């Protein structure tokens, strides 16, 4: 075979191959349009309840618009090549044409993706700068302490304008500081808040999906993020780092409320904190304690403590939680001291068949003495 004939044949083949790419490109474009349309139509996220959600959701849409065509294009090319250059009967022993590569193509397919990635990085960085921007007005700081398996929130004491010092993790208040501590997170609407997040034990991750914000809680250091909630309502707080046996139950609620409601709530918490701090003989304190009701504490908590019914079964309260023991059974014939220990020191003795470390260890801190007694009395009387 003369070399000239060979070259001519290859040139012809190349021309017909190029023509063959037209359907491939058409296919990729149509599939990309459909793919992008589906990608944008899917409702990926929960409610957008903070100003930070807008730019983040837009960033997501841009990523969908850019990445779907890449995925579709690569997949379509692979499938098309497999089909078009498949081996046909009689070609079993043939070798492919000797190809040496194509420098121009390689330059193109290196530069274009590099530019796309660079562009997306710059854009994503700009979004990050934007959502982390400090507000012009003074902002509130809230401490977030992660521990197996509950979040505790610390509101710095002091009124507007005071220097608002945050309590250091692991939560030992400085001299003279009386932070408000709560297992409930309340935030005033349309005000920027900066969370200072830390952990008392292992890695956790503080995530509020409706705000689109999440950051790890790391033992030994404080991390932070800020949000401006802009929609009234209750949203879920989730631990997004597998942190141990009770990880799945490490869920709490953030309440976004009007400023007045927030102030009223904080003041109420402050009173509680004050009385727990030793001022229990104060007239107001005893007045409030008269209203302490064990059943309510059990089913709802005191506004600071987490409720019990999510984990425990108790017929009288109508709760069916199955994480901890069925209290109607397990407390049968037990005395008040046993029940008290089960509440304030849950890991001292762990009931057979259950795992220690799941029940929150902070009931002794977040419940006042009267509240613990009210719970003990309630349980003692109900299970008999
Ligand atoms: C996150 C889940 C969870 C929550 C919330 C919880 N518990 Fe528990 N509780 C457990 C588990 C698990 C055990 C068994 C292991 C242990 O003793 O630590 C337990 C054990 C107990 C015991 C000892 C039972 C026995 O027979 O030894 C008592 C009493 C008790 N809980 C009461 C309460 C009360 C009251 C509350 C609310 C103030 C509460 N628990 C909230 C999970 C929970
Ligand atoms: Cu966790």
Short mmCIF file of C-alpha atoms in Angstrom, two decimals, residues 2 22 31 84 102 115 153 157 176 197 226 232 236 246 285 301 303 305 337 348 356 362:
data_model
loop_
_atom_site.label_atom_id
_atom_site.label_comp_id
_atom_site.label_asym_id
_atom_site.label_seq_id
_atom_site.Cartn_x
_atom_site.Cartn_y
_atom_site.Cartn_z
CA UNK A 2 1.44 3.38 -1.00
CA UNK A 22 -22.90 17.86 14.84
CA UNK A 31 -29.81 17.58 27.20
CA UNK A 84 -19.75 5.64 16.87
CA UNK A 102 -3.79 17.10 19.38
CA UNK A 115 -11.14 29.73 33.58
CA UNK A 153 -27.02 29.08 74.30
CA UNK A 157 -25.78 39.70 80.50
CA UNK A 176 -19.37 39.25 88.14
CA UNK A 197 -19.41 28.41 68.88
CA UNK A 226 -23.32 35.64 61.71
CA UNK A 232 -40.67 34.90 61.84
CA UNK A 236 -34.62 23.41 63.35
CA UNK A 246 -27.09 10.45 70.72
CA UNK A 285 -38.57 33.86 93.00
CA UNK A 301 -39.24 21.78 79.81
CA UNK A 303 -38.10 27.18 78.51
CA UNK A 305 -34.31 22.65 79.60
CA UNK A 337 -33.50 9.69 95.63
CA UNK A 348 -23.83 7.63 87.54
CA UNK A 356 -25.02 6.03 79.04
CA UNK A 362 -27.04 19.44 82.28
#
